[in-house]
Amino acid sequence: MTTQIERDLQAMFERREDDVVTAFVVPDGMQRRIRMLRLTYATAGLVVVGALAFGAITLTNDSSGAGKNLGPADQPTIEPQGEVQGNAPKLDELVGTWTVTGEEAAVRFSSDGSVAFATSVGRLGVPDTTGRFELEGEVVTFSGGCLTEQEWQTGIILGYNPFDDALDVLFTEEGCGVPAGTFWELKRVSE
Amino acid sequence: MAEAYATYAPGATRAAYFLVGDREVAHDIVQDAFVRILGRFGSRRQPEKFQAYLHQTIVNLSRNHLRRRGLERMFVQRGVPASSEPDPGTDDEMWQALQTLPHRQRTALVLRYYLDMSEREAADAMGCSDSAVNSLVTRGLASLRGQLASIREVT
């Protein structure tokens, strides 16, 4: 049953609709901005491929941990390649297997707190890197794996979009061969 | 893109206007939302969810805008929109009362009573639970009653 205040509110919305005049044509410059954004994502994809290749080579050549990844001072810092959209994921939203859009990479977050990375979903059984993760709000922290018993990524912001079941990932600190500023869009492939 | 814009932009712009209280900002927010959604390859995989995703993006961008500018605090303190050009709603008691509400309450009311969303749909757009939306709506309506009473007492 609708109350008076609800009716008054709806009436106000109807009164004020004409305050905004909207053209039905796409504004000038919007298509150019969209093209630029797509180009940005494509560029980010190339950066990620390079980063993953670098990380894989480092892991392959340094399974003993004798030669570490480049330190922060040695690694190039790049501007964020994308903007995280969506909400901080809950643990049950994060758990599952994801692929990185446009890349040969897959990630599996398990409910026991373990995480695995591989170049494809099929290779997650024998992952390139494994470790632990902790989710606190929109920030996830990894440990183990790349640098044993060390946190190798602390600055990773997540944004979950339930409509696409997609996860935006922005690396705000470098580590394990992934440069700061790297942006991934993850797509869930299974729970 | 032209078809999507013609279909969804008018309603989305009005919703953004009710959220931020400024026509120019509302236009900018909706354009930004379209650029973000259409600029992302992944978001085009499920076109049937375009409108829901558009609403969620507008809610997020409106919230970011108000946070960035500190407008919400100004609304609470002054009770008027901070716009370079006065908006036509300043003589509308209900409009004024709506603009004084905290952003989440205002968002819940706009989603429920302007966009006619269910509690579930509004919760998805706001990234919270159904019960949180219910609570925000209840508190928002109560605040509106109080604000209207205050405005009418003054006048």
XYZ file of C-alpha atoms in Angstrom:
346
model
C 0.000 0.000 0.000
C 1.430 3.336 -1.050
C 1.738 6.067 1.580
C 1.223 9.781 1.006
C 4.950 10.538 1.182
C 5.623 7.882 -1.476
C 2.950 9.370 -3.746
C 4.363 12.865 -3.198
C 7.855 11.639 -4.030
C 6.713 9.949 -7.243
C 4.771 13.071 -8.199
C 7.911 15.165 -7.718
C 9.887 12.817 -9.972
C 7.236 13.219 -12.663
C 7.218 17.030 -12.271
C 10.991 17.285 -12.493
C 11.528 14.904 -15.430
C 11.401 17.786 -17.870
C 14.241 19.570 -16.060
C 16.593 17.411 -18.075
C 16.523 17.621 -21.845
C 18.338 14.712 -23.402
C 19.365 14.453 -27.008
C 18.758 11.092 -28.602
C 21.967 11.235 -30.558
C 25.378 10.205 -29.326
C 27.281 13.321 -28.155
C 30.330 14.468 -30.092
C 33.502 12.917 -28.819
C 31.894 9.957 -27.075
C 32.772 7.496 -29.825
C 36.347 8.779 -29.794
C 36.533 8.284 -26.011
C 35.205 4.743 -26.385
C 37.797 3.955 -29.049
C 40.540 5.381 -26.830
C 39.395 3.274 -23.902
C 39.378 0.118 -26.021
C 42.867 0.980 -27.192
C 43.913 1.401 -23.549
C 42.579 -2.033 -22.665
C 44.295 -3.561 -25.666
C 47.575 -1.930 -24.625
C 47.099 -3.135 -21.063
C 46.598 -6.624 -22.444
C 49.941 -6.487 -24.214
C 51.605 -5.274 -21.015
C 50.057 -8.144 -19.075
C 51.233 -10.699 -21.633
C 54.748 -9.321 -21.263
C 54.489 -9.330 -17.487
C 53.236 -12.903 -17.398
C 55.954 -14.022 -19.784
C 58.552 -12.307 -17.604
C 57.122 -13.893 -14.469
C 57.035 -17.331 -16.068
C 60.658 -17.031 -17.196
C 61.693 -15.900 -13.721
C 59.894 -18.827 -12.102
C 61.389 -21.296 -14.551
C 64.933 -20.052 -14.075
C 64.708 -19.587 -10.335
C 62.773 -22.374 -8.704
C 65.289 -22.377 -5.813
C 64.653 -18.734 -5.055
C 68.366 -17.927 -5.383
C 67.761 -15.195 -7.895
C 64.934 -12.947 -6.870
C 62.654 -10.936 -9.051
C 63.573 -7.397 -9.710
C 63.220 -5.167 -6.673
C 60.913 -2.183 -6.601
C 63.709 0.201 -7.549
C 64.569 -1.846 -10.622
C 61.109 -2.356 -11.995
C 59.402 0.155 -14.225
C 56.349 1.778 -12.718
C 53.491 2.425 -15.092
C 50.300 4.348 -14.801
C 47.120 2.372 -14.014
C 45.895 0.779 -17.210
C 42.289 0.676 -16.140
C 39.881 1.698 -13.430
C 38.365 -0.800 -11.063
C 34.591 -0.866 -11.222
C 32.183 -2.865 -9.129
C 32.125 -3.690 -5.464
C 34.515 -5.323 -3.059
C 33.878 -9.050 -3.587
C 32.745 -11.317 -0.804
C 34.826 -14.437 -0.307
C 32.211 -16.685 -1.896
C 32.118 -14.369 -4.914
C 35.893 -14.529 -5.291
C 36.165 -18.287 -4.925
C 36.201 -20.035 -8.285
C 38.162 -20.296 -11.493
C 38.733 -17.208 -13.603
C 40.338 -16.426 -16.904
C 41.992 -13.124 -17.714
C 40.135 -11.546 -20.619
C 42.248 -11.511 -23.739
C 45.211 -13.258 -22.120
C 46.560 -16.762 -21.737
C 46.164 -16.792 -17.992
C 43.890 -18.435 -15.445
C 43.494 -18.050 -11.692
C 41.763 -20.286 -9.177
C 40.773 -19.004 -5.733
C 39.761 -21.798 -3.367
C 37.641 -21.523 -0.251
C 40.528 -22.888 1.862
C 42.536 -19.739 1.089
C 44.790 -21.213 -1.582
C 45.312 -19.655 -4.983
C 46.817 -21.039 -8.187
C 47.950 -19.376 -11.397
C 48.513 -21.006 -14.774
C 48.573 -20.125 -18.423
C 45.236 -21.845 -19.013
C 42.358 -23.387 -17.076
C 43.507 -26.827 -18.159
C 46.916 -26.274 -16.606
C 45.584 -25.261 -13.175
C 46.064 -28.877 -12.110
C 49.808 -28.320 -12.480
C 49.938 -24.566 -11.850
C 52.860 -22.285 -12.571
C 52.461 -20.561 -9.216
C 50.576 -21.398 -6.052
C 50.183 -19.588 -2.766
C 47.743 -18.250 -0.231
C 45.436 -15.281 -0.403
C 43.653 -13.124 2.137
C 40.735 -10.919 1.219
C 40.141 -7.783 3.240
C 37.505 -5.526 1.744
C 38.537 -4.719 -1.798
C 42.205 -5.614 -1.233
C 43.617 -9.092 -1.657
C 47.046 -10.126 -0.379
C 48.999 -13.063 -1.751
C 51.786 -14.947 -0.001
C 53.990 -17.830 -0.972
C 54.464 -18.942 -4.534
C 56.700 -16.557 -6.358
C 58.827 -15.612 -3.375
C 58.440 -18.360 -0.830
C 57.186 -17.238 2.561
C 57.049 -13.654 1.456
C 54.121 -11.525 0.530
C 54.623 -10.965 -3.132
C 51.613 -8.848 -3.830
C 49.960 -6.615 -1.292
C 48.526 -3.871 -3.452
C 45.806 -5.507 -5.481
C 42.382 -3.910 -5.611
C 39.396 -5.952 -6.682
C 36.030 -4.839 -7.995
C 33.311 -7.421 -8.540
C 30.514 -6.863 -11.028
C 27.703 -9.355 -10.336
C 25.903 -8.609 -13.614
C 28.786 -9.772 -15.788
C 30.178 -12.061 -13.080
C 33.433 -10.272 -13.827
C 36.248 -9.207 -11.555
C 38.376 -6.117 -12.144
C 41.903 -6.413 -10.776
C 44.336 -3.519 -10.449
C 47.899 -4.138 -9.252
C 48.937 -1.058 -7.305
C 52.313 -2.504 -6.337
C 54.742 -4.484 -8.418
C 55.697 -8.041 -7.546
C 56.410 -11.440 -9.040
C 57.008 -9.925 -12.421
C 53.698 -8.080 -12.600
C 54.208 -4.338 -12.801
C 52.232 -1.806 -10.806
C 49.390 -0.369 -12.829
C 48.560 -3.652 -14.522
C 44.822 -4.041 -14.989
C 43.058 -7.330 -15.542
C 39.467 -8.154 -16.235
C 38.693 -11.637 -14.991
C 35.781 -13.706 -16.225
C 34.485 -16.599 -14.170
C 34.567 -19.989 -15.836
C 33.424 -22.089 -12.879
C 32.434 -21.811 -9.216
C 25.839 2.286 -29.718
C 23.476 4.912 -31.146
C 20.497 2.666 -30.480
C 21.580 1.931 -26.920
C 22.161 5.615 -26.275
C 18.790 6.653 -27.653
C 17.062 3.945 -25.637
C 18.726 4.286 -22.269
C 20.336 7.728 -22.027
C 17.199 9.829 -21.338
C 16.031 7.792 -18.340
C 19.560 7.308 -17.077
C 20.264 11.050 -17.265
C 17.144 11.879 -15.298
C 18.031 9.287 -12.684
C 21.544 10.733 -12.424
C 20.009 14.199 -12.110
C 17.907 13.072 -9.165
C 20.994 11.489 -7.611
C 23.388 14.438 -7.893
C 20.968 17.368 -8.208
C 22.809 18.961 -11.121
C 21.830 18.674 -14.773
C 25.265 19.225 -16.266
C 26.889 16.731 -13.909
C 24.119 14.239 -14.696
C 24.863 14.508 -18.434
C 28.589 14.020 -17.760
C 27.953 10.999 -15.539
C 25.795 9.272 -18.124
C 28.304 9.909 -20.894
C 31.089 8.556 -18.680
C 28.967 5.512 -17.902
C 28.390 4.778 -21.593
C 32.073 5.223 -22.375
C 33.079 2.860 -19.582
C 30.573 0.190 -20.471
C 30.942 0.294 -24.242
C 34.707 0.777 -24.004
C 35.098 -2.534 -22.244
C 35.137 -5.600 -24.417
C 33.904 -7.915 -21.684
C 30.802 -5.917 -20.884
C 29.334 -6.467 -24.328
C 29.023 -10.183 -23.861
C 25.705 -9.914 -22.083
C 23.775 -7.126 -23.792
C 20.578 -8.064 -21.972
C 22.208 -6.833 -18.788
C 23.202 -3.493 -20.270
C 20.542 -1.474 -18.476
C 21.270 -3.031 -15.090
C 24.975 -2.453 -15.560
C 24.297 1.129 -16.679
C 22.302 1.822 -13.526
C 25.009 0.325 -11.318
C 27.668 2.413 -13.051
C 25.613 5.582 -12.669
C 25.124 4.899 -8.966
C 28.879 4.394 -8.559
C 29.820 7.464 -10.575
C 27.299 9.618 -8.710
C 28.695 8.431 -5.401
C 32.238 9.114 -6.583
C 31.244 12.560 -7.753
C 29.677 13.479 -4.448
C 32.586 12.105 -2.499
C 35.090 13.907 -4.661
C 33.492 17.258 -4.418
C 32.302 16.995 -0.855
C 28.882 17.898 -2.156
C 27.013 15.623 0.170
C 28.229 17.551 3.186
C 27.284 20.783 1.482
C 23.816 19.463 0.750
C 23.295 18.539 4.365
C 24.559 21.862 5.646
C 22.953 24.156 3.130
C 20.128 22.162 1.692
C 20.685 23.403 -1.837
C 22.526 21.925 -4.797
C 25.959 23.427 -5.449
C 25.624 24.105 -9.123
C 27.135 26.724 -11.344
C 23.679 27.300 -12.729
C 20.674 27.177 -10.407
C 18.583 24.101 -11.008
C 14.891 24.624 -11.492
C 13.920 22.489 -8.536
C 14.916 24.979 -5.870
C 11.329 26.073 -5.279
C 10.102 22.487 -4.987
C 9.838 21.401 -1.348
C 10.087 17.695 -2.101
C 13.067 18.279 -4.393
C 14.813 20.282 -1.680
C 14.057 17.640 0.909
C 15.398 14.870 -1.347
C 18.667 16.735 -1.875
C 19.270 16.959 1.871
C 19.249 13.171 2.299
C 22.471 11.174 2.613
C 23.468 9.820 -0.769
C 22.625 6.180 -0.055
C 19.128 7.013 1.157
C 18.565 9.247 -1.863
C 19.894 6.538 -4.183
C 17.572 3.936 -2.692
C 14.576 6.244 -3.142
C 15.482 7.137 -6.742
C 15.984 3.500 -7.677
C 12.766 2.359 -6.029
C 10.398 5.219 -6.833
C 11.808 6.733 -10.027
C 13.321 3.742 -11.798
C 10.666 1.491 -10.251
C 13.179 -1.181 -9.293
C 12.390 -4.026 -6.949
C 14.358 -4.237 -3.688
C 16.444 -6.997 -5.248
C 17.275 -4.902 -8.335
C 18.079 -1.848 -6.239
C 20.292 -3.956 -3.969
C 22.226 -5.224 -6.988
C 22.678 -1.697 -8.326
C 23.871 -0.419 -4.954
C 25.971 -3.442 -4.048
C 24.177 -4.139 -0.783
C 21.533 -6.490 0.611
C 17.772 -6.337 0.059
C 17.251 -5.581 3.743
C 19.738 -2.708 3.553
C 17.724 -1.192 0.693
C 14.533 -1.634 2.687
C 16.119 0.104 5.653
C 17.496 2.948 3.509
C 14.079 3.498 1.925
C 12.322 3.502 5.300
C 14.807 5.953 6.782
C 14.798 8.056 3.636
C 11.012 8.399 3.638
C 11.039 9.249 7.351
C 13.706 11.889 6.736
C 11.683 13.321 3.858
C 8.652 13.670 6.134
C 10.792 15.451 8.707
C 12.443 17.705 6.134
C 9.127 18.661 4.581
C 7.692 19.473 7.991
C 10.704 21.683 8.726
C 10.494 23.463 5.377
C 6.794 24.102 5.835
C 7.349 25.412 9.368
C 9.884 27.932 8.081
C 7.652 29.071 5.262
